[in-house]
JSON list of C-alpha atoms in Angstrom, two decimals:
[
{"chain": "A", "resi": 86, "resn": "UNK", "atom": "CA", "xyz": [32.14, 8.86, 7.27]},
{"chain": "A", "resi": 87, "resn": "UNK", "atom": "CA", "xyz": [29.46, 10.71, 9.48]},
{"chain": "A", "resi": 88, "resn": "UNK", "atom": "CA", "xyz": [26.37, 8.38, 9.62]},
{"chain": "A", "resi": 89, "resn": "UNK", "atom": "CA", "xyz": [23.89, 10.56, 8.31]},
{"chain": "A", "resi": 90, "resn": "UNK", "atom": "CA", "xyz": [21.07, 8.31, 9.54]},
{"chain": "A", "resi": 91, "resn": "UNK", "atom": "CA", "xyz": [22.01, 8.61, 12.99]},
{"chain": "A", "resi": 92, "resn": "UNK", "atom": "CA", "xyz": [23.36, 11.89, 13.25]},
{"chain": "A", "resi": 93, "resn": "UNK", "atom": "CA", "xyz": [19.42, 12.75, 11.69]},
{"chain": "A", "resi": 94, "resn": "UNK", "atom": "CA", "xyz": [17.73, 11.04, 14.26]},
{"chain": "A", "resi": 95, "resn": "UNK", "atom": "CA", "xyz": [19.57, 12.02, 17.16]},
{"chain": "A", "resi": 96, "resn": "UNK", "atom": "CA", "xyz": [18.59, 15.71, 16.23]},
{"chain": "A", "resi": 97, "resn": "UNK", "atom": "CA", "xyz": [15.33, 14.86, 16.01]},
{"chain": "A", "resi": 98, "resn": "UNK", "atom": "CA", "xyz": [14.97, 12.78, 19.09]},
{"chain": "A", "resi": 99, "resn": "UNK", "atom": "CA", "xyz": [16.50, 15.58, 20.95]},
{"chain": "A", "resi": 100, "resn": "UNK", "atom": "CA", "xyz": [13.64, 17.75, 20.09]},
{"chain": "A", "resi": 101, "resn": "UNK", "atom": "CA", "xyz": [10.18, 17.56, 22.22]},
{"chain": "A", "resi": 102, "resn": "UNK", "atom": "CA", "xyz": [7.43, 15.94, 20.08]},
{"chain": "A", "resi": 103, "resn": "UNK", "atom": "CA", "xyz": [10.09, 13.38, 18.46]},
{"chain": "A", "resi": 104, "resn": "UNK", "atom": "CA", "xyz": [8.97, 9.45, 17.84]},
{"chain": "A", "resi": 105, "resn": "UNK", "atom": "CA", "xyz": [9.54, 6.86, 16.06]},
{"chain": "A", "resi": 106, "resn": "UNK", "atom": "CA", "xyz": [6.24, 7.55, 13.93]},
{"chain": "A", "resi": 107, "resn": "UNK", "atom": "CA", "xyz": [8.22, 10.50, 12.14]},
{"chain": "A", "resi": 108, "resn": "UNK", "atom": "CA", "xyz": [8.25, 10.35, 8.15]},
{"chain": "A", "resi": 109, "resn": "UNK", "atom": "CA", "xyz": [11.48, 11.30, 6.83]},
{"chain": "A", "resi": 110, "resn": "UNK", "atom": "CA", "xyz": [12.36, 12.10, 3.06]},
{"chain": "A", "resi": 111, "resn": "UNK", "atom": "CA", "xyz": [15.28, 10.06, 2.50]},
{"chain": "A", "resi": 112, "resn": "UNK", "atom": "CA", "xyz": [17.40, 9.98, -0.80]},
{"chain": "A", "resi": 113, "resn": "UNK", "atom": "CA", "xyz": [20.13, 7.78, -1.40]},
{"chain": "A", "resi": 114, "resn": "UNK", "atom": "CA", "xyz": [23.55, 7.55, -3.30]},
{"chain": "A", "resi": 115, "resn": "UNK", "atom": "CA", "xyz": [21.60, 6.40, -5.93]},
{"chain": "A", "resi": 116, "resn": "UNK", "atom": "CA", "xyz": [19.35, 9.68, -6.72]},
{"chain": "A", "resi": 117, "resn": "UNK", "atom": "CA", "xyz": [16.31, 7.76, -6.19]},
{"chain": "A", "resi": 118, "resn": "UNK", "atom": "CA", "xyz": [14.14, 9.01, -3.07]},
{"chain": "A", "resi": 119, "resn": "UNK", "atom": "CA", "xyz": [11.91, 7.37, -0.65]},
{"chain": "A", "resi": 120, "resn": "UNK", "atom": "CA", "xyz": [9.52, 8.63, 2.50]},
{"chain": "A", "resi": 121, "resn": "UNK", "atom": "CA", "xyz": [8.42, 6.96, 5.69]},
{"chain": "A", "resi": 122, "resn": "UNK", "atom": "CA", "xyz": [9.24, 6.44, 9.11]},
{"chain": "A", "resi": 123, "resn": "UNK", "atom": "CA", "xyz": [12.78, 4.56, 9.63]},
{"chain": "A", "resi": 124, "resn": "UNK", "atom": "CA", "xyz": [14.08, 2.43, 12.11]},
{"chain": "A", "resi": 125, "resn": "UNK", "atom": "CA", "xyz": [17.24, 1.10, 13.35]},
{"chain": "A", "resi": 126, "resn": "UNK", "atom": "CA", "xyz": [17.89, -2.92, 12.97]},
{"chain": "A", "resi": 127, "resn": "UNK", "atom": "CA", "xyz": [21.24, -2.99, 14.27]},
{"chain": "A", "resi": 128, "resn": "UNK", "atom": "CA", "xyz": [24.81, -2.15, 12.66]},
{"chain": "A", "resi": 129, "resn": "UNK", "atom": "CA", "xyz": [24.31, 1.07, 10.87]},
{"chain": "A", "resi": 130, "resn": "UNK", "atom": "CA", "xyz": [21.31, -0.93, 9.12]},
{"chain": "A", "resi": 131, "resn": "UNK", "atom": "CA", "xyz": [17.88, 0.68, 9.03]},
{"chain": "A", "resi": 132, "resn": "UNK", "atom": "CA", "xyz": [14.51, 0.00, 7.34]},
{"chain": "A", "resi": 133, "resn": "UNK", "atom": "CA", "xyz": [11.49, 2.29, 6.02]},
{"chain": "A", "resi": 134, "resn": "UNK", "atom": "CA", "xyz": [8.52, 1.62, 6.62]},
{"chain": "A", "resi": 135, "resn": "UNK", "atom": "CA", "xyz": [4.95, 2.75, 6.23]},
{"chain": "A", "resi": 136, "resn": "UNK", "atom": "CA", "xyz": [5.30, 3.41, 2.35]},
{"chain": "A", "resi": 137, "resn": "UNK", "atom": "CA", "xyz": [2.77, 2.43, -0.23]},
{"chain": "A", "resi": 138, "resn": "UNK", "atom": "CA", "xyz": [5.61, 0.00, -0.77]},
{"chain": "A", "resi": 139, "resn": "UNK", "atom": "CA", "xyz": [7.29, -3.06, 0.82]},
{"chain": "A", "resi": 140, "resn": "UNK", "atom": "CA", "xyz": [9.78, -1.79, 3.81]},
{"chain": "A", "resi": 141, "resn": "UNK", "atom": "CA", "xyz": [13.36, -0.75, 2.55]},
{"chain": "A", "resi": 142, "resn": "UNK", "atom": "CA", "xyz": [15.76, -2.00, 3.92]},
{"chain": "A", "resi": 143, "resn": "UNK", "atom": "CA", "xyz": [19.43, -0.14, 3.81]},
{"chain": "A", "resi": 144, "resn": "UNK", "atom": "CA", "xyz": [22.93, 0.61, 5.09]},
{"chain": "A", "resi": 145, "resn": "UNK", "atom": "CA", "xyz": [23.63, 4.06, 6.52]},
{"chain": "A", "resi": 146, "resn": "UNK", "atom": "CA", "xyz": [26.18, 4.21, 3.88]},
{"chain": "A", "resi": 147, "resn": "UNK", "atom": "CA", "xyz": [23.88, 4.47, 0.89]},
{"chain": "A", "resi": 148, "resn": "UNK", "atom": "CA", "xyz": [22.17, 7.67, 2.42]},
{"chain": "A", "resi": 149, "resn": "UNK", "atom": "CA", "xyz": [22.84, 11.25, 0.75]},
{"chain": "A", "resi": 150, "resn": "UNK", "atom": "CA", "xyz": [20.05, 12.88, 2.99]},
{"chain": "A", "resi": 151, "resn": "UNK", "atom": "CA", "xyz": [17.23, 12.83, 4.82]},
{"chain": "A", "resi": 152, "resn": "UNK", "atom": "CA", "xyz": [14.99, 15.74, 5.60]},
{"chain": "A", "resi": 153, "resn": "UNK", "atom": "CA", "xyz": [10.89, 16.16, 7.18]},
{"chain": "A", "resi": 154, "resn": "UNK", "atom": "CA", "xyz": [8.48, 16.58, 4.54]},
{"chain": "A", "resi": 155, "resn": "UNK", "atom": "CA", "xyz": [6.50, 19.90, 4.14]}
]
Protein backbone atom coordinates (compact mmCIF):
# COMPACT_ATOMS: atom_id res chain seq x y z
CA UNK A 1 0.00 0.00 0.00
CA UNK A 2 1.30 3.53 -1.17
CA UNK A 3 1.78 5.63 2.05
CA UNK A 4 -0.36 8.37 1.31
CA UNK A 5 1.17 10.47 4.11
CA UNK A 6 4.47 10.40 2.70
CA UNK A 7 3.91 10.30 -0.81
CA UNK A 8 1.77 13.90 0.24
CA UNK A 9 4.53 15.41 1.82
CA UNK A 10 7.21 14.62 -0.41
CA UNK A 11 5.16 16.56 -3.14
CA UNK A 12 4.86 19.24 -1.11
CA UNK A 13 8.34 19.50 0.19
CA UNK A 14 9.47 19.39 -3.33
CA UNK A 15 7.74 22.58 -4.01
CA UNK A 16 9.46 26.13 -3.03
CA UNK A 17 7.60 27.69 -0.06
CA UNK A 18 7.06 24.07 1.61
CA UNK A 19 7.47 23.67 5.71
CA UNK A 20 6.58 21.93 8.23
CA UNK A 21 4.02 24.77 9.33
CA UNK A 22 1.67 23.56 6.35
CA UNK A 23 -2.08 22.69 7.39
CA UNK A 24 -3.28 19.76 5.62
CA UNK A 25 -7.00 18.46 5.45
CA UNK A 26 -6.64 14.98 6.32
CA UNK A 27 -9.54 12.33 6.35
CA UNK A 28 -9.20 8.96 7.44
CA UNK A 29 -10.59 5.35 6.80
CA UNK A 30 -12.97 6.24 9.17
CA UNK A 31 -14.90 9.25 7.24
CA UNK A 32 -14.15 11.52 9.99
CA UNK A 33 -11.77 14.56 8.96
CA UNK A 34 -9.23 16.56 10.71
CA UNK A 35 -6.84 19.80 9.75
CA UNK A 36 -3.44 20.91 10.93
CA UNK A 37 0.05 20.66 10.31
CA UNK A 38 1.46 16.88 10.56
CA UNK A 39 4.56 15.48 11.42
CA UNK A 40 6.46 12.37 11.15
CA UNK A 41 7.32 10.36 14.61
CA UNK A 42 8.92 7.51 13.12
CA UNK A 43 7.52 4.18 11.40
CA UNK A 44 4.85 5.35 9.10
CA UNK A 45 3.43 7.10 12.42
CA UNK A 46 2.53 10.78 12.28
CA UNK A 47 0.76 13.31 14.54
CA UNK A 48 -1.47 16.59 13.91
CA UNK A 49 -1.01 19.23 15.48
CA UNK A 50 -2.09 22.81 15.89
CA UNK A 51 -5.93 21.93 16.06
CA UNK A 52 -8.37 23.43 18.47
CA UNK A 53 -7.90 19.88 19.72
CA UNK A 54 -5.33 17.64 21.48
CA UNK A 55 -2.59 16.37 18.72
CA UNK A 56 -3.71 13.16 16.73
CA UNK A 57 -1.79 10.82 16.65
CA UNK A 58 -2.04 8.02 13.63
CA UNK A 59 -0.68 5.30 11.35
CA UNK A 60 -0.23 6.09 7.66
CA UNK A 61 -2.52 3.26 7.18
CA UNK A 62 -5.68 4.87 8.50
CA UNK A 63 -5.32 7.81 5.91
CA UNK A 64 -7.87 8.05 2.82
CA UNK A 65 -6.49 11.62 1.88
CA UNK A 66 -5.03 14.57 2.56
CA UNK A 67 -5.35 17.75 0.60
CA UNK A 68 -4.39 21.99 1.40
CA UNK A 69 -7.28 23.82 2.53
CA UNK A 70 -8.82 26.67 0.38
Amino acid sequence: MTNIVRAAREHSDANPGSNESTVWNVTFLDGETRSGTVKNIGSDHYVIEGTKSAPIFFAADKVLRMWFPK
